[in-house]
PDB file of C-alpha atoms in Angstrom:
ATOM      1  CA  MET A 208      49.185  10.570 -30.128  1.00 45.00           C
ATOM      2  CA  SER A 209      50.836  13.880 -30.896  1.00 46.00           C
ATOM      3  CA  GLY A 210      49.096  15.411 -27.839  1.00 46.00           C
ATOM      4  CA  LEU A 211      50.562  12.709 -25.614  1.00 37.00           C
ATOM      5  CA  ARG A 212      54.029  13.232 -27.095  1.00 41.00           C
ATOM      6  CA  CYS A 213      53.714  16.969 -26.534  1.00 38.00           C
ATOM      7  CA  LEU A 214      52.707  16.387 -22.901  1.00 36.00           C
ATOM      8  CA  LEU A 215      55.635  14.017 -22.345  1.00 36.00           C
ATOM      9  CA  PHE A 216      58.001  16.521 -23.939  1.00 38.00           C
ATOM     10  CA  TRP A 217      56.879  19.291 -21.572  1.00 38.00           C
ATOM     11  CA  LEU A 218      57.000  16.993 -18.539  1.00 37.00           C
ATOM     12  CA  LEU A 219      60.539  15.940 -19.355  1.00 39.00           C
ATOM     13  CA  LEU A 220      61.495  19.547 -19.906  1.00 39.00           C
ATOM     14  CA  LEU A 221      59.956  20.828 -16.669  1.00 40.00           C
ATOM     15  CA  VAL A 222      60.745  17.966 -14.240  1.00 40.00           C
ATOM     16  CA  PRO A 223      64.500  18.613 -13.989  1.00 40.00           C
ATOM     17  CA  GLY A 224      63.820  22.271 -13.140  1.00 38.00           C
ATOM     18  CA  ALA A 225      61.291  21.224 -10.516  1.00 37.00           C
ATOM     19  CA  LEU A 226      63.825  18.822  -9.007  1.00 36.00           C
ATOM     20  CA  LEU A 227      66.381  21.594  -8.741  1.00 37.00           C
ATOM     21  CA  ALA A 228      63.878  23.671  -6.797  1.00 38.00           C
ATOM     22  CA  VAL A 229      63.574  20.978  -4.072  1.00 35.00           C
ATOM     23  CA  PRO A 230      65.229  22.283  -0.908  1.00 35.00           C
ATOM     24  CA  THR A 231      68.461  20.590   0.010  1.00 34.00           C
ATOM     25  CA  PHE A 232      69.369  19.706   3.578  1.00 35.00           C
ATOM     26  CA  GLN A 233      72.582  20.882   5.134  1.00 41.00           C
ATOM     27  CA  PRO A 234      74.291  18.540   7.565  1.00 52.00           C
ATOM     28  CA  ALA A 235      73.766  19.364  11.206  1.00 63.00           C
ATOM     29  CA  MET A 236      76.768  21.438  12.182  1.00 71.00           C
ATOM     30  CA  MET A 237      77.344  22.214  15.798  1.00 68.00           C
ATOM     31  CA  PRO A 238      79.369  25.379  16.298  1.00 71.00           C
ATOM     32  CA  LEU A 239      82.274  24.936  18.651  1.00 80.00           C
ATOM     33  CA  GLY A 240      82.203  27.143  21.701  1.00 73.00           C
ATOM     34  CA  LYS A 241      85.069  28.922  23.379  1.00 78.00           C
ATOM     35  CA  GLY A 242      87.454  27.558  25.941  1.00 76.00           C
ATOM     36  CA  PRO A 243      90.076  24.844  26.246  1.00 76.00           C
ATOM     37  CA  ASP A 244      87.571  21.964  26.199  1.00 86.00           C
ATOM     38  CA  ALA A 245      85.129  23.355  23.616  1.00 90.00           C
ATOM     39  CA  VAL A 246      85.749  20.495  21.187  1.00 93.00           C
ATOM     40  CA  ALA A 247      85.315  17.874  23.928  1.00 94.00           C
ATOM     41  CA  ALA A 248      82.085  19.539  25.126  1.00 93.00           C
ATOM     42  CA  SER A 249      80.694  19.655  21.579  1.00 94.00           C
ATOM     43  CA  THR A 250      81.716  16.038  21.038  1.00 95.00           C
ATOM     44  CA  ALA A 251      79.833  15.013  24.183  1.00 94.00           C
ATOM     45  CA  ARG A 252      76.708  16.873  23.022  1.00 93.00           C
ATOM     46  CA  MET A 253      76.906  15.265  19.567  1.00 93.00           C
ATOM     47  CA  VAL A 254      77.493  11.746  20.936  1.00 95.00           C
ATOM     48  CA  GLY A 255      74.642  12.272  23.409  1.00 94.00           C
ATOM     49  CA  ALA A 256      72.316  13.223  20.538  1.00 92.00           C
ATOM     50  CA  MET A 257      73.370  10.113  18.596  1.00 94.00           C
ATOM     51  CA  LEU A 258      72.562   7.939  21.606  1.00 95.00           C
ATOM     52  CA  GLU A 259      69.195   9.715  22.046  1.00 93.00           C
ATOM     53  CA  TYR A 260      68.157   8.670  18.526  1.00 92.00           C
ATOM     54  CA  SER A 261      69.324   5.066  18.982  1.00 94.00           C
ATOM     55  CA  ARG A 262      66.956   2.267  19.950  1.00 93.00           C
ATOM     56  CA  TRP A 263      68.385  -0.975  21.312  1.00 94.00           C
ATOM     57  CA  PRO A 264      66.381  -4.222  21.110  1.00 94.00           C
ATOM     58  CA  SER A 265      65.611  -3.893  24.837  1.00 91.00           C
ATOM     59  CA  ALA A 266      65.579  -0.878  27.152  1.00 87.00           C
ATOM     60  CA  ARG A 267      68.846   0.031  28.833  1.00 86.00           C
ATOM     61  CA  PRO A 268      68.911   1.379  32.408  1.00 88.00           C
ATOM     62  CA  ALA A 269      72.376   2.686  31.557  1.00 91.00           C
ATOM     63  CA  VAL A 270      74.084   2.910  28.185  1.00 94.00           C
ATOM     64  CA  ARG A 271      77.562   1.394  28.445  1.00 95.00           C
ATOM     65  CA  LEU A 272      79.744   3.658  26.295  1.00 96.00           C
ATOM     66  CA  CYS A 273      83.099   1.992  25.688  1.00 94.00           C
ATOM     67  CA  ILE A 274      86.119   4.008  24.622  1.00 94.00           C
ATOM     68  CA  ALA A 275      88.771   2.370  22.464  1.00 92.00           C
ATOM     69  CA  GLY A 276      92.027   3.757  21.131  1.00 91.00           C
ATOM     70  CA  ALA A 277      93.572   7.183  21.578  1.00 91.00           C
ATOM     71  CA  ALA A 278      90.472   9.365  21.809  1.00 93.00           C
ATOM     72  CA  ARG A 279      91.411  13.057  21.575  1.00 94.00           C
ATOM     73  CA  HIS A 280      87.971  14.537  22.278  1.00 94.00           C
ATOM     74  CA  ALA A 281      86.407  12.111  24.804  1.00 94.00           C
ATOM     75  CA  ASP A 282      87.160  14.066  27.980  1.00 93.00           C
ATOM     76  CA  ARG A 283      83.557  15.222  28.479  1.00 94.00           C
ATOM     77  CA  LEU A 284      81.676  12.036  27.493  1.00 95.00           C
ATOM     78  CA  ALA A 285      80.926  11.411  31.177  1.00 92.00           C
ATOM     79  CA  ASP A 286      78.771  14.589  31.081  1.00 91.00           C
ATOM     80  CA  ILE A 287      76.197  12.994  28.736  1.00 93.00           C
ATOM     81  CA  ARG A 288      72.657  12.879  30.148  1.00 89.00           C
ATOM     82  CA  LEU A 289      69.900  11.138  28.171  1.00 90.00           C
ATOM     83  CA  SER A 290      66.314  12.387  28.237  1.00 89.00           C
ATOM     84  CA  SER A 291      65.024   8.832  28.804  1.00 83.00           C
ATOM     85  CA  GLY A 292      66.563   8.872  32.254  1.00 82.00           C
ATOM     86  CA  ALA A 293      69.139   6.269  31.253  1.00 82.00           C
ATOM     87  CA  GLY A 294      72.591   7.058  32.484  1.00 84.00           C
ATOM     88  CA  VAL A 295      75.789   6.745  30.482  1.00 92.00           C
ATOM     89  CA  GLU A 296      78.458   4.519  31.971  1.00 93.00           C
ATOM     90  CA  LEU A 297      81.957   4.916  30.532  1.00 94.00           C
ATOM     91  CA  VAL A 298      83.984   1.736  30.069  1.00 90.00           C
ATOM     92  CA  ALA A 299      87.613   1.767  28.918  1.00 85.00           C
ATOM     93  CA  ILE A 300      88.552  -1.120  26.662  1.00 83.00           C
ATOM     94  CA  GLY A 301      91.907  -2.506  27.760  1.00 68.00           C
ATOM     95  CA  ALA A 302      92.882  -4.313  24.566  1.00 62.00           C
ATOM     96  CA  PRO A 303      91.186  -2.467  21.700  1.00 55.00           C
ATOM     97  CA  GLY A 304      91.476  -5.410  19.324  1.00 54.00           C
ATOM     98  CA  GLU A 305      89.104  -7.576  21.295  1.00 59.00           C
ATOM     99  CA  PRO A 306      85.394  -7.659  20.379  1.00 53.00           C
ATOM    100  CA  ALA A 307      83.244  -5.623  22.737  1.00 59.00           C
ATOM    101  CA  PRO A 308      79.554  -6.392  22.055  1.00 58.00           C
ATOM    102  CA  ASP A 309      79.047  -8.196  25.353  1.00 72.00           C
ATOM    103  CA  ARG A 310      80.376  -5.239  27.370  1.00 82.00           C
ATOM    104  CA  CYS A 311      79.297  -2.235  25.286  1.00 92.00           C
ATOM    105  CA  ASP A 312      76.052  -0.676  24.083  1.00 95.00           C
ATOM    106  CA  ALA A 313      77.999   2.013  22.235  1.00 96.00           C
ATOM    107  CA  LEU A 314      81.609   2.175  21.147  1.00 95.00           C
ATOM    108  CA  TYR A 315      83.510   5.459  20.821  1.00 96.00           C
ATOM    109  CA  ILE A 316      86.611   4.812  18.742  1.00 95.00           C
ATOM    110  CA  GLY A 317      89.647   7.060  18.849  1.00 94.00           C
ATOM    111  CA  ARG A 318      92.800   6.639  16.782  1.00 93.00           C
ATOM    112  CA  LEU A 319      93.686   2.993  16.108  1.00 91.00           C
ATOM    113  CA  ASP A 320      95.788   1.235  13.517  1.00 90.00           C
ATOM    114  CA  SER A 321      93.781  -0.207  10.607  1.00 89.00           C
ATOM    115  CA  PRO A 322      93.954  -3.922  11.546  1.00 90.00           C
ATOM    116  CA  THR A 323      92.865  -3.252  15.134  1.00 90.00           C
ATOM    117  CA  LEU A 324      90.096  -0.914  13.997  1.00 90.00           C
ATOM    118  CA  GLY A 325      88.891  -3.526  11.503  1.00 89.00           C
ATOM    119  CA  ARG A 326      88.725  -6.243  14.169  1.00 90.00           C
ATOM    120  CA  LEU A 327      86.878  -3.969  16.575  1.00 90.00           C
ATOM    121  CA  ILE A 328      84.262  -2.918  13.993  1.00 91.00           C
ATOM    122  CA  ALA A 329      83.868  -6.515  12.776  1.00 91.00           C
ATOM    123  CA  GLY A 330      83.236  -7.648  16.360  1.00 89.00           C
ATOM    124  CA  ALA A 331      80.405  -5.125  16.730  1.00 91.00           C
ATOM    125  CA  ARG A 332      78.841  -5.772  13.307  1.00 90.00           C
ATOM    126  CA  GLY A 333      75.366  -7.287  13.596  1.00 90.00           C
ATOM    127  CA  GLU A 334      75.286  -6.696  17.350  1.00 92.00           C
ATOM    128  CA  ALA A 335      73.355  -4.142  19.405  1.00 94.00           C
ATOM    129  CA  VAL A 336      76.289  -1.711  19.502  1.00 95.00           C
ATOM    130  CA  VAL A 337      76.332   1.864  18.187  1.00 96.00           C
ATOM    131  CA  THR A 338      79.775   2.574  16.714  1.00 96.00           C
ATOM    132  CA  ILE A 339      81.159   6.127  16.582  1.00 97.00           C
ATOM    133  CA  ALA A 340      84.535   6.915  14.991  1.00 96.00           C
ATOM    134  CA  GLU A 341      86.368  10.046  16.103  1.00 95.00           C
ATOM    135  CA  ASP A 342      89.203   9.841  13.594  1.00 91.00           C
ATOM    136  CA  ASP A 343      87.680   8.655  10.306  1.00 91.00           C
ATOM    137  CA  PRO A 344      86.650  11.695   8.235  1.00 89.00           C
ATOM    138  CA  ALA A 345      86.186   9.583   5.081  1.00 89.00           C
ATOM    139  CA  CYS A 346      83.969   7.174   7.086  1.00 89.00           C
ATOM    140  CA  ARG A 347      85.599   4.069   5.619  1.00 91.00           C
ATOM    141  CA  SER A 348      86.072   2.126   8.852  1.00 92.00           C
ATOM    142  CA  GLY A 349      82.590   0.620   8.915  1.00 93.00           C
ATOM    143  CA  ALA A 350      81.492   2.646  11.955  1.00 95.00           C
ATOM    144  CA  MET A 351      77.874   3.781  12.023  1.00 95.00           C
ATOM    145  CA  PHE A 352      78.740   7.412  12.790  1.00 95.00           C
ATOM    146  CA  CYS A 353      81.904   9.300  11.839  1.00 95.00           C
ATOM    147  CA  LEU A 354      82.589  12.633  13.519  1.00 94.00           C
ATOM    148  CA  LEU A 355      83.747  15.461  11.236  1.00 94.00           C
ATOM    149  CA  TYR A 356      85.741  18.257  12.847  1.00 93.00           C
ATOM    150  CA  THR A 357      86.457  21.672  11.355  1.00 90.00           C
ATOM    151  CA  PRO A 358      88.101  24.564  13.222  1.00 87.00           C
ATOM    152  CA  GLN A 359      84.676  26.162  13.849  1.00 88.00           C
ATOM    153  CA  SER A 360      82.208  23.267  13.935  1.00 89.00           C
ATOM    154  CA  LEU A 361      81.439  19.598  14.414  1.00 92.00           C
ATOM    155  CA  SER A 362      79.205  17.478  12.184  1.00 92.00           C
ATOM    156  CA  PHE A 363      78.921  13.800  11.352  1.00 92.00           C
ATOM    157  CA  GLN A 364      78.527  11.330   8.557  1.00 91.00           C
ATOM    158  CA  LEU A 365      76.276   8.280   8.833  1.00 90.00           C
ATOM    159  CA  SER A 366      77.055   4.942   7.197  1.00 91.00           C
ATOM    160  CA  ILE A 367      73.708   3.553   6.050  1.00 90.00           C
ATOM    161  CA  ASP A 368      75.375   0.201   5.393  1.00 92.00           C
ATOM    162  CA  ALA A 369      76.692  -0.043   8.966  1.00 93.00           C
ATOM    163  CA  VAL A 370      73.354   1.059  10.415  1.00 93.00           C
ATOM    164  CA  SER A 371      71.468  -1.533   8.363  1.00 92.00           C
ATOM    165  CA  ARG A 372      73.765  -4.310   9.647  1.00 92.00           C
ATOM    166  CA  SER A 373      73.313  -3.362  13.296  1.00 94.00           C
ATOM    167  CA  ALA A 374      70.744  -4.681  15.772  1.00 95.00           C
ATOM    168  CA  VAL A 375      70.352  -1.076  16.979  1.00 95.00           C
ATOM    169  CA  ARG A 376      67.781   1.038  15.140  1.00 95.00           C
ATOM    170  CA  ILE A 377      68.621   4.651  14.378  1.00 93.00           C
ATOM    171  CA  ASP A 378      65.781   7.120  13.896  1.00 90.00           C
ATOM    172  CA  PRO A 379      65.563   7.766  10.118  1.00 86.00           C
ATOM    173  CA  ARG A 380      65.454  11.528  10.693  1.00 81.00           C
ATOM    174  CA  VAL A 381      69.138  11.314  11.637  1.00 81.00           C
ATOM    175  CA  LEU A 382      69.922  10.672   7.961  1.00 73.00           C
ATOM    176  CA  ARG A 383      68.737  14.184   7.146  1.00 72.00           C
ATOM    177  CA  LEU A 384      71.146  15.643   9.679  1.00 71.00           C
ATOM    178  CA  SER A 385      74.216  13.762   8.485  1.00 70.00           C
ATOM    179  CA  LYS A 386      76.690  14.869   5.848  1.00 59.00           C
ATOM    180  CA  GLY A 387      75.251  13.749   2.520  1.00 54.00           C
ATOM    181  CA  GLY A 388      71.848  13.026   4.088  1.00 48.00           C
ATOM    182  CA  TYR A 389      68.682  13.151   2.007  1.00 37.00           C
TER     183      TYR A 389
END
């Protein structure tokens, strides 16, 4: 028995060091370019990548990307081109408090007051709608993706809870690219 105890002792001693040697993953950070619309262009590239890694229950000839609230960086979302050949159709939501699952495949959310934001996210929960929050750096709104802006770069955080409640499937590799991904 003393040999087994000795082995366990050394395993317990060495395992934490081995765990520290495991490479960590940095969140995907997109450097912002130069120019007056650099943030909007980077936002469009990031949102396009999110849509590329999203799988709806049935194929979409065009992804209907709805915009709700005061979106500061949505000016270039019309430039998104998906590799599947599906187009991106922008749809403005007139009254942001109304549920949008029947009109939207993806929802880009700008600045909204908390009650309106809560109703909008609740209306998309469990539906085939990708939700992306522009103005939620703590990612507490319940959106699937939260964009994170710094003066030099753009990254995102993924809410595993929101993704698991959606009818849209997100490629698991996206978790590695998000802030706090494993």
